[in-house]
Amino acid sequence: MNEHTNPLNKPKVSLSPVKENEEKAVEPSAFLIRPQKGAEKGLKITKEGLKAAGCHWSAVAGAWSCPTSSKGKIETILGSRNVSVTFQPFADPYFDKTKNEKEAEDIWVRVDILEEKHYAESVALLSEEDTLSREILEKNLSPEDPILMHKRESLAQKKQAQEELTKEIAQLRNSAALVEKSKDSEEQLPFHVLGYNSQNEILIWQNGRLISLPSGRLNKDELRLLIGGQSEWFRDQEGERLLKTKLIDAAHQKGFIDDVSPLWAGVWFIKGKWIVISGNKVAKIDENGLKYLEEPIFEGKLVNTNVQPWLDWEVFEESLKSGSEGLKRIFNRLYEKVRLWNWVDPSMAAFATAFVMLSIVQQAMKWRPWIYLTGAKSTGKSTFFEFILQTIYGVLVERLDKSTAHATAQTIGNSGRIPIFDEFEKHRHIPEILELAKLFNKGGQKTSGTGAEKAHRYQLHHMPWFGSIYLPKRLMQDAAQESRIIKLELKKLKEGTPMLEKFDLEEAPKIAAEIVASLIASWEKIEIKAQEINADRNLLIEEMPGIEIRTIENFMYASSLLILASPELADPIIPPWATMQSEDDGDKLLDTILASIVRVRGDTYSIDELLQLSRRSPGEENSKELDRYGLRFATHKGRRFLAIRCENVTRYLLKDTEYGSLDIRGPLSRIEGAVVNGQAKMGGANKRCILIPVEQIEDGDTNDT
């Protein structure tokens, strides 16, 4: 194609094209396309392709004006249809305008073209009407004359077309005015467009609500419902069309949004940035400080703010400034409360405190152990969960005591919730829950389909808390699962111990804010120290025979936190009790026996309930049931005892517990008041038994407190 650079010679041109022999200070931003002889029709056919390449019809130049950057693409478009044209450099201010200014100008160009057409056709119509009137008079035509009727019908159709053209011009003028009134395409829309999802739905944010609109079915009624029928967008059809177009364009510009696995309330660490979601507020914390998000989107993910606040934002902002000093202060405050429980080893209180704090930032940890709270009844396991975790973190703590594995994934997936499985030894889905919990350690994903064949993805990155009198046998028999556990063991409270009390509920959001802020401010140091501990694994294994690599991974974050918050409590880095077996606790064993579930005459009872029934209704039938399991009330030297035949109890009641393969005589004999070589009649014969004073089984019930 030849370059043609002669200037246009039209009086209406106000912006002269650059002449070939002129010295150019700036390279022209555009060029004009003019068809050579016989190519006019071919150029019209390529109109849509030219528009797609960024060209526009310049009313000033009376030709298509195109950006210089699209020249190669335009040559390809024209060459594919053998359209012969000349290119002419042109200084076009159109391409220096904003998107809205360009759009407004294009609309006004269209208005000018249609108005010229309307004027020309109006003149022609008046001429036709005048000619027809003279013809009627001259020929004295009857109104029923077929030729006259045909001409009048033709004129009526042309008048109707003119009226439609008038409406179209008015609509275009209104559209241009709408575009000119806005600074950009976002501001003129009556709601905030977030993007689009995998279902091609447009996601909008209006008055704190997330709304999805199917892009292929944007109807007027649905839009009126959202913005009201009095909106200027519905003044005419062009405004409605423009609204739909801008909605789709704005969604495309914002890009894809993952709303299948959104971010729920809690604390997140993503690509070096912290996200804290509480109530309807979302804060981002990075090297530039704290900033509240104006829209519920972060890194292409939807942020769900449909949850009650659990954190005091004012305290959070202030606490972020405290750094490591804030970490020490809040740790000590929490530790003073946690140490009131009677831990088997006093140092367990410090590690329990560390894990309580780490629970809220569990997603940021590269390895998450399972925290297992064990102990006999009345040692305060359930109370610990309620008074500490649930009080501090409120709605973020999720009790899953009877949940299935799938329901667990649905409940905590994609969230910062802290899962608690209390009385886990009674759980009906232990194998499935433990298999699911394996995904928690390094972070994993559970996927499930729905009836609509739309897969749900549940991101799991949690540090679970378990509580029970004893560890389930399934857990003890699986070395891979047992190695993931940190066992914190409780004893019954000592006499004179101050009463366990909750944190004040009004103070809880402030405590949560201090914990989160101090951890975020200190996280880089915590992470570095944790990885240093892990890197020294071989040295630690040499110094502490019995510990494993997994043991070090389990403790590295808690030990790192202790080193920064309270160094005196972090020595040694891995506590000796990390490799110890459970304490030889007869009370705990007795509670396990009493909590055992059996079926009697088609009904389900705990052993404790059977014993109570036997006391209320003494009789041979109840005694036989107890005999079968190796239990019977007996009298010895004038005192009432519970006689326990160890062989039967182990075989029928303890086979699925950690005591199933142990000799239980030792632990039971150490219960206060126990008679080791007692006897009781069972099954019609005297059997050697261990006798436990009835006072020991009447002291409270089987529910933990």
PDB file of C-alpha atoms in Angstrom, residues 151-303:
ATOM      1  CA  LYS A 151     -48.401   7.039  -1.915  1.00  0.00           C
ATOM      2  CA  ARG A 152     -49.994   8.178   1.341  1.00  0.00           C
ATOM      3  CA  GLU A 153     -49.097   4.843   2.990  1.00  0.00           C
ATOM      4  CA  SER A 154     -45.511   5.273   1.799  1.00  0.00           C
ATOM      5  CA  LEU A 155     -45.394   8.793   3.241  1.00  0.00           C
ATOM      6  CA  ALA A 156     -46.821   7.539   6.559  1.00  0.00           C
ATOM      7  CA  GLN A 157     -44.090   4.890   6.773  1.00  0.00           C
ATOM      8  CA  LYS A 158     -41.416   7.506   6.095  1.00  0.00           C
ATOM      9  CA  LYS A 159     -42.895   9.761   8.795  1.00  0.00           C
ATOM     10  CA  GLN A 160     -42.854   6.820  11.219  1.00  0.00           C
ATOM     11  CA  ALA A 161     -39.220   6.161  10.332  1.00  0.00           C
ATOM     12  CA  GLN A 162     -38.424   9.821  10.986  1.00  0.00           C
ATOM     13  CA  GLU A 163     -40.094   9.625  14.396  1.00  0.00           C
ATOM     14  CA  GLU A 164     -38.032   6.525  15.256  1.00  0.00           C
ATOM     15  CA  LEU A 165     -34.913   8.329  14.079  1.00  0.00           C
ATOM     16  CA  THR A 166     -35.803  11.304  16.282  1.00  0.00           C
ATOM     17  CA  LYS A 167     -36.117   8.975  19.298  1.00  0.00           C
ATOM     18  CA  GLU A 168     -32.791   7.310  18.500  1.00  0.00           C
ATOM     19  CA  ILE A 169     -31.057  10.693  18.304  1.00  0.00           C
ATOM     20  CA  ALA A 170     -32.572  11.710  21.654  1.00  0.00           C
ATOM     21  CA  GLN A 171     -31.399   8.442  23.236  1.00  0.00           C
ATOM     22  CA  LEU A 172     -27.882   8.914  21.890  1.00  0.00           C
ATOM     23  CA  ARG A 173     -27.780  12.481  23.208  1.00  0.00           C
ATOM     24  CA  ASN A 174     -28.825  11.191  26.646  1.00  0.00           C
ATOM     25  CA  SER A 175     -26.143   8.470  26.522  1.00  0.00           C
ATOM     26  CA  ALA A 176     -23.456  10.990  25.600  1.00  0.00           C
ATOM     27  CA  ALA A 177     -24.540  13.202  28.491  1.00  0.00           C
ATOM     28  CA  LEU A 178     -24.355  10.240  30.913  1.00  0.00           C
ATOM     29  CA  VAL A 179     -20.850   9.383  29.757  1.00  0.00           C
ATOM     30  CA  GLU A 180     -19.627  12.977  29.966  1.00  0.00           C
ATOM     31  CA  LYS A 181     -20.943  13.368  33.514  1.00  0.00           C
ATOM     32  CA  SER A 182     -18.729  10.586  34.864  1.00  0.00           C
ATOM     33  CA  LYS A 183     -14.952  10.602  35.386  1.00  0.00           C
ATOM     34  CA  ASP A 184     -14.639   6.911  34.636  1.00  0.00           C
ATOM     35  CA  SER A 185     -16.825   3.913  33.892  1.00  0.00           C
ATOM     36  CA  GLU A 186     -16.862   2.797  37.539  1.00  0.00           C
ATOM     37  CA  GLU A 187     -18.182   6.026  39.034  1.00  0.00           C
ATOM     38  CA  GLN A 188     -21.147   6.338  36.754  1.00  0.00           C
ATOM     39  CA  LEU A 189     -22.446   2.876  37.604  1.00  0.00           C
ATOM     40  CA  PRO A 190     -24.991   2.781  40.449  1.00  0.00           C
ATOM     41  CA  PHE A 191     -23.082  -0.008  42.216  1.00  0.00           C
ATOM     42  CA  HIS A 192     -19.521  -1.251  42.613  1.00  0.00           C
ATOM     43  CA  VAL A 193     -18.501  -3.934  40.112  1.00  0.00           C
ATOM     44  CA  LEU A 194     -16.048  -6.485  41.550  1.00  0.00           C
ATOM     45  CA  GLY A 195     -15.509  -8.782  38.548  1.00  0.00           C
ATOM     46  CA  TYR A 196     -16.987 -12.037  37.277  1.00  0.00           C
ATOM     47  CA  ASN A 197     -16.952 -15.662  38.453  1.00  0.00           C
ATOM     48  CA  SER A 198     -16.635 -19.108  36.872  1.00  0.00           C
ATOM     49  CA  GLN A 199     -20.384 -19.131  36.127  1.00  0.00           C
ATOM     50  CA  ASN A 200     -20.025 -15.918  34.072  1.00  0.00           C
ATOM     51  CA  GLU A 201     -21.973 -14.030  36.703  1.00  0.00           C
ATOM     52  CA  ILE A 202     -21.167 -10.369  37.303  1.00  0.00           C
ATOM     53  CA  LEU A 203     -20.337  -9.791  40.975  1.00  0.00           C
ATOM     54  CA  ILE A 204     -21.403  -6.413  42.322  1.00  0.00           C
ATOM     55  CA  TRP A 205     -21.097  -4.854  45.766  1.00  0.00           C
ATOM     56  CA  GLN A 206     -24.020  -2.705  46.857  1.00  0.00           C
ATOM     57  CA  ASN A 207     -24.752  -1.398  50.348  1.00  0.00           C
ATOM     58  CA  GLY A 208     -22.501  -4.007  51.950  1.00  0.00           C
ATOM     59  CA  ARG A 209     -24.120  -6.906  50.068  1.00  0.00           C
ATOM     60  CA  LEU A 210     -22.627  -9.186  47.438  1.00  0.00           C
ATOM     61  CA  ILE A 211     -24.960  -9.696  44.465  1.00  0.00           C
ATOM     62  CA  SER A 212     -24.373 -11.920  41.439  1.00  0.00           C
ATOM     63  CA  LEU A 213     -26.024 -11.099  38.108  1.00  0.00           C
ATOM     64  CA  PRO A 214     -25.987 -13.573  35.188  1.00  0.00           C
ATOM     65  CA  SER A 215     -24.247 -11.710  32.356  1.00  0.00           C
ATOM     66  CA  GLY A 216     -26.367 -13.404  29.698  1.00  0.00           C
ATOM     67  CA  ARG A 217     -29.670 -12.485  31.340  1.00  0.00           C
ATOM     68  CA  LEU A 218     -29.362  -8.854  32.411  1.00  0.00           C
ATOM     69  CA  ASN A 219     -33.010  -7.837  32.152  1.00  0.00           C
ATOM     70  CA  LYS A 220     -34.564  -4.484  32.902  1.00  0.00           C
ATOM     71  CA  ASP A 221     -36.737  -5.755  35.756  1.00  0.00           C
ATOM     72  CA  GLU A 222     -33.774  -7.139  37.680  1.00  0.00           C
ATOM     73  CA  LEU A 223     -31.780  -3.940  37.207  1.00  0.00           C
ATOM     74  CA  ARG A 224     -34.780  -1.783  38.218  1.00  0.00           C
ATOM     75  CA  LEU A 225     -35.058  -3.856  41.401  1.00  0.00           C
ATOM     76  CA  LEU A 226     -31.491  -2.900  42.302  1.00  0.00           C
ATOM     77  CA  ILE A 227     -31.380   0.795  41.354  1.00  0.00           C
ATOM     78  CA  GLY A 228     -35.018   1.877  41.066  1.00  0.00           C
ATOM     79  CA  GLY A 229     -37.157   2.705  38.063  1.00  0.00           C
ATOM     80  CA  GLN A 230     -36.667   6.469  38.480  1.00  0.00           C
ATOM     81  CA  SER A 231     -32.974   6.200  37.649  1.00  0.00           C
ATOM     82  CA  GLU A 232     -31.830   8.224  34.645  1.00  0.00           C
ATOM     83  CA  TRP A 233     -30.504   4.959  33.224  1.00  0.00           C
ATOM     84  CA  PHE A 234     -34.089   3.985  32.404  1.00  0.00           C
ATOM     85  CA  ARG A 235     -35.048   7.248  30.752  1.00  0.00           C
ATOM     86  CA  ASP A 236     -34.912   5.469  27.413  1.00  0.00           C
ATOM     87  CA  GLN A 237     -33.760   2.223  25.817  1.00  0.00           C
ATOM     88  CA  GLU A 238     -30.310   3.577  25.016  1.00  0.00           C
ATOM     89  CA  GLY A 239     -29.610   4.275  28.693  1.00  0.00           C
ATOM     90  CA  GLU A 240     -30.628   0.726  29.619  1.00  0.00           C
ATOM     91  CA  ARG A 241     -28.453  -0.706  26.857  1.00  0.00           C
ATOM     92  CA  LEU A 242     -25.521   1.435  27.975  1.00  0.00           C
ATOM     93  CA  LEU A 243     -25.939   0.267  31.590  1.00  0.00           C
ATOM     94  CA  LYS A 244     -25.787  -3.396  30.551  1.00  0.00           C
ATOM     95  CA  THR A 245     -22.770  -2.784  28.320  1.00  0.00           C
ATOM     96  CA  LYS A 246     -20.880  -0.941  31.023  1.00  0.00           C
ATOM     97  CA  LEU A 247     -21.663  -3.619  33.603  1.00  0.00           C
ATOM     98  CA  ILE A 248     -20.164  -6.307  31.386  1.00  0.00           C
ATOM     99  CA  ASP A 249     -17.173  -4.159  30.380  1.00  0.00           C
ATOM    100  CA  ALA A 250     -16.436  -3.193  33.985  1.00  0.00           C
ATOM    101  CA  ALA A 251     -16.593  -6.862  35.084  1.00  0.00           C
ATOM    102  CA  HIS A 252     -14.210  -7.827  32.282  1.00  0.00           C
ATOM    103  CA  GLN A 253     -11.817  -5.057  33.256  1.00  0.00           C
ATOM    104  CA  LYS A 254     -11.807  -6.105  36.934  1.00  0.00           C
ATOM    105  CA  GLY A 255     -11.182  -9.734  35.986  1.00  0.00           C
ATOM    106  CA  PHE A 256     -11.970 -13.174  37.388  1.00  0.00           C
ATOM    107  CA  ILE A 257     -12.991 -13.526  41.037  1.00  0.00           C
ATOM    108  CA  ASP A 258     -12.851 -16.823  42.939  1.00  0.00           C
ATOM    109  CA  ASP A 259     -16.138 -16.941  44.845  1.00  0.00           C
ATOM    110  CA  VAL A 260     -16.188 -20.745  45.153  1.00  0.00           C
ATOM    111  CA  SER A 261     -13.567 -20.740  47.923  1.00  0.00           C
ATOM    112  CA  PRO A 262     -13.753 -17.229  49.419  1.00  0.00           C
ATOM    113  CA  LEU A 263     -11.836 -15.928  52.427  1.00  0.00           C
ATOM    114  CA  TRP A 264     -13.956 -16.066  55.576  1.00  0.00           C
ATOM    115  CA  ALA A 265     -13.472 -14.361  58.925  1.00  0.00           C
ATOM    116  CA  GLY A 266     -10.131 -14.801  60.644  1.00  0.00           C
ATOM    117  CA  VAL A 267      -6.478 -14.027  59.992  1.00  0.00           C
ATOM    118  CA  TRP A 268      -4.731 -14.801  56.688  1.00  0.00           C
ATOM    119  CA  PHE A 269      -1.148 -14.532  55.482  1.00  0.00           C
ATOM    120  CA  ILE A 270      -1.068 -14.450  51.667  1.00  0.00           C
ATOM    121  CA  LYS A 271       1.874 -13.454  49.470  1.00  0.00           C
ATOM    122  CA  GLY A 272       3.599 -11.638  52.302  1.00  0.00           C
ATOM    123  CA  LYS A 273       0.504  -9.654  53.278  1.00  0.00           C
ATOM    124  CA  TRP A 274      -1.744 -10.097  56.305  1.00  0.00           C
ATOM    125  CA  ILE A 275      -5.508  -9.956  55.975  1.00  0.00           C
ATOM    126  CA  VAL A 276      -7.671  -9.641  59.094  1.00  0.00           C
ATOM    127  CA  ILE A 277     -11.438 -10.095  58.669  1.00  0.00           C
ATOM    128  CA  SER A 278     -13.742  -9.207  61.558  1.00  0.00           C
ATOM    129  CA  GLY A 279     -17.344  -8.104  61.164  1.00  0.00           C
ATOM    130  CA  ASN A 280     -17.770  -5.988  58.035  1.00  0.00           C
ATOM    131  CA  LYS A 281     -14.193  -4.695  58.124  1.00  0.00           C
ATOM    132  CA  VAL A 282     -11.201  -6.108  56.270  1.00  0.00           C
ATOM    133  CA  ALA A 283      -7.691  -4.843  57.010  1.00  0.00           C
ATOM    134  CA  LYS A 284      -4.550  -5.432  54.954  1.00  0.00           C
ATOM    135  CA  ILE A 285      -1.211  -5.167  56.741  1.00  0.00           C
ATOM    136  CA  ASP A 286       2.080  -5.125  54.833  1.00  0.00           C
ATOM    137  CA  GLU A 287       5.341  -3.158  54.751  1.00  0.00           C
ATOM    138  CA  ASN A 288       3.317  -0.005  54.027  1.00  0.00           C
ATOM    139  CA  GLY A 289       1.270  -0.351  57.197  1.00  0.00           C
ATOM    140  CA  LEU A 290      -2.440  -0.952  57.780  1.00  0.00           C
ATOM    141  CA  LYS A 291      -5.094  -0.202  55.199  1.00  0.00           C
ATOM    142  CA  TYR A 292      -8.795  -1.063  55.238  1.00  0.00           C
ATOM    143  CA  LEU A 293     -10.053  -2.584  51.989  1.00  0.00           C
ATOM    144  CA  GLU A 294     -12.763  -0.623  50.213  1.00  0.00           C
ATOM    145  CA  GLU A 295     -14.071  -3.669  48.368  1.00  0.00           C
ATOM    146  CA  PRO A 296     -14.347  -7.309  49.502  1.00  0.00           C
ATOM    147  CA  ILE A 297     -11.670  -8.628  47.122  1.00  0.00           C
ATOM    148  CA  PHE A 298      -8.096  -9.667  47.858  1.00  0.00           C
ATOM    149  CA  GLU A 299      -5.693 -11.325  45.413  1.00  0.00           C
ATOM    150  CA  GLY A 300      -8.567 -12.393  43.162  1.00  0.00           C
ATOM    151  CA  LYS A 301     -10.527 -13.979  46.016  1.00  0.00           C
ATOM    152  CA  LEU A 302     -13.847 -12.884  47.403  1.00  0.00           C
ATOM    153  CA  VAL A 303     -13.747 -11.828  51.061  1.00  0.00           C
TER     154      VAL A 303
END
